[in-house]
Amino acid sequence: MEQFKFGKCKISLSNVRKVYESKGENVEALRGLSLEINPGEFLAIAGPSGSGKSTLLNLLGGLDKPTSGKIFFGEKDLGSLTNAQLCVLRLFTIGFIFQSYNLLPILTAVENVEYVMLLQEMDPVMRRQKALEMLGEVGLSSMAHRRPLELSGGQQQRVAVARAIVSHPLVVLADEPTANLDSHTATALLDLMAHLNATKNITFVFSSHDPLVLSRAKRIIRLHDGQIE
Amino acid sequence: MNKINILVKLAWRNIWRNKRRTAITLASIAFGLCALLFQQSIIKSLQNQIIEKSTRTYTGHLQVFSKETTDLKVPEARIENPSPIYAAVQTLPDVDLWGPKLIFTGLISSPFTSKGVLVVGIDPLKEKELTTIHSYIVEGGYIEPAEERSILIGVKLAKEMDVKLGEKIVVMVQGSDGSLSAELFRLKGLFQTGSPVYDGQIVYVPLSSAQRLLVCGEEISVISMHLKNVEAIESAQEKLAKLLEREPVQVVTWRESSHEIVSIQKFQDAILLIVLVIIFGIVALGIFNTLLMSFFERIREFGLMLALGSKPIHVATLILLEAVFLGILGMVLGNILGSLLILYFGKNGIPLPIGDVVGYWMPFDKVIYLKFAWKELIFSSLAAVLTSILSAIFPAMRAARLQVAQALRHY
Ligand SMILES: Nc1ncnc2c1ncn2[C@@H]1O[C@H](COP(=O)(O)OP(=O)(O)OP(=O)(O)O)[C@@H](O)[C@H]1O
Ligand SMILES: [Mg+2]
């Protein structure tokens, strides 16, 4: 399997545009965005609804392709990758945390964390051990064998965090990870992410429009109408 | 390998997520298959019963006729020198039982009336083993070996002729030398097979008397054989034909002499195939609907799998595996249900009016005892699984073509 070894490298966007076509109408979600993200950053993307936060994170995560402009992981231009290569890139270099329904409902917490390592073809004994270890780090040791439906929203998000960081990705992308949580649980999740960012030196990019959440970020990029304010 | 394992695990768990839907899908596969197995068993048991009856009452499995014979029912030509054929038949290890017959049309008369019939000259001992006609005797007895003047006729014919046991019957025929010859017989037994053809138009006399009547020496019309193993009928036919290479005879199987049974069989097989296609067409629509629904419900989930780094082929495989599980489970259930039905009616029998129709031509039971039709069972079971898999191809292809970002927007 082709691996992407980026080590600790910079992520840069230059003049990225994203135009969605829906029902013959063009929606320009990102209008020429340029941005640099340094290794180890704890970066928030802020902005009102429809400002392009999710679009930006999708492009960063190789889930979608920009209409024009370039995205670099170090020296590598994501635009030069095929869909299959993007798939491998996501598997080895990016951790994802979404707003909700992050987990495969038919797998237990520990199986969800293992899933990525399984796709990476890691040895079964080792991946089980790593997954349990990771669940310990997010404080869910006792719930390893529960299914997502048997976990609270906050616990589910913690499992997602464990899964996102378990294979030491270049960057963890979190699209409104706290949107479905109450402020107390949200703060705890942010604390966890900040802790992992500090101790494991993993880059986090997350979006939110919640001032309380944003206040935890070390740097905030504010989007408005697809542009940085 | 790991990935297939997890996909198998995911697929298995997925099909139990919506238990009611899975139950309905399984039931539709199982009932469809069960109905099919039942029907196939009826038809095949019926066919086997017909073959068994036909070979056991008249034709046997293999027959040797004169080369000139074209009408295999009422052979018009005779085998002039049967001894080498008797010898050959006896040396063939495939042959279980055998017996010669002399068959011709003649006129039988009672003091009151006469009727045209088919006269069958038999070797009483051999015929008793070879065919079951003796078992249909309801009055009087079977022809004993030394009895030169005994005749067996059907109940229906006896009534028409108004003759009773022990009374005289004259059989008249045009001998091979052109002269008219007649022999006197005494009615020894009455048989009742239920078939109007047998009971009203066929009479049995000893072979030697028949030969004397026809003034034809040792000549016979046919030698019938019952094989030890019917499956090996073609090879037995070949071997015998080889042994008899230099004789002016032909070796035919019951399929060739009973072509009407074979054509009924072909017709029934065609109907079975049509029914199979219809049933599985309906089943396929059901499975397709289920799979498509569950596909649309899970678009977001597939998006998540893809985002995490699963390949599109994994997602497609997952859907196919789910269909494989549904198909196999439905197949197993269908087989269980079908087997129960077949076992029950194998023991208790099914009364079938079709017996009357067939029974016109030959003795036939009015009850059918079901047996497993293994070839058809395997074929239908595979078809059930295949139907399920085919129904999954479209949803699987759609899943493989999902756009990750768009799939993730589905909630
Ligand atoms: N697949 C799509 N097709 C058409 N338009 C889209 C699509 N995805 C996003 N858009 C449009 O692009 C713009 C940016 O959307 P995006 O989802 O990135 O905003 P957002 O900042 O994440 O908003 P929110 O806070 O509500 O999640 C919006 O106007 C949206 O309607
Ligand atoms: Mg969004």
XYZ file of C-alpha atoms in Angstrom, chain B residues 104-119 149 151-153 157-164 166-173 180-187 200 203 205 213:
48
model
C -49.425 -58.679 -32.526
C -52.972 -57.584 -33.185
C -55.665 -60.201 -33.319
C -59.320 -60.914 -32.813
C -60.717 -62.598 -29.723
C -64.140 -64.156 -29.637
C -66.448 -65.344 -26.944
C -69.676 -67.198 -27.722
C -71.400 -63.819 -27.889
C -69.065 -61.341 -29.544
C -65.582 -60.625 -30.857
C -63.146 -57.761 -30.415
C -59.856 -56.573 -31.866
C -57.078 -56.624 -29.270
C -53.358 -56.482 -28.799
C -52.123 -59.979 -28.041
C -54.012 -72.547 -23.078
C -55.250 -66.355 -21.226
C -55.317 -63.198 -19.095
C -57.621 -60.348 -20.024
C -62.724 -56.438 -21.779
C -64.232 -59.386 -19.928
C -67.352 -57.386 -19.236
C -67.609 -56.266 -22.852
C -67.155 -59.837 -24.035
C -69.368 -61.191 -21.280
C -66.948 -63.982 -20.352
C -66.227 -65.496 -16.952
C -62.676 -70.735 -16.972
C -64.761 -69.976 -20.064
C -63.470 -70.440 -23.606
C -61.958 -67.646 -25.643
C -60.746 -68.032 -29.210
C -57.886 -65.918 -30.466
C -57.767 -65.478 -34.216
C -54.936 -64.037 -36.242
C -55.901 -67.518 -40.868
C -55.219 -69.425 -37.670
C -57.038 -69.720 -34.383
C -56.347 -71.133 -30.937
C -58.642 -71.909 -28.084
C -57.822 -70.559 -24.655
C -59.457 -70.644 -21.244
C -59.796 -67.525 -19.201
C -59.897 -53.099 -22.430
C -54.578 -59.777 -23.572
C -51.082 -65.550 -23.561
C -50.687 -69.176 -33.468
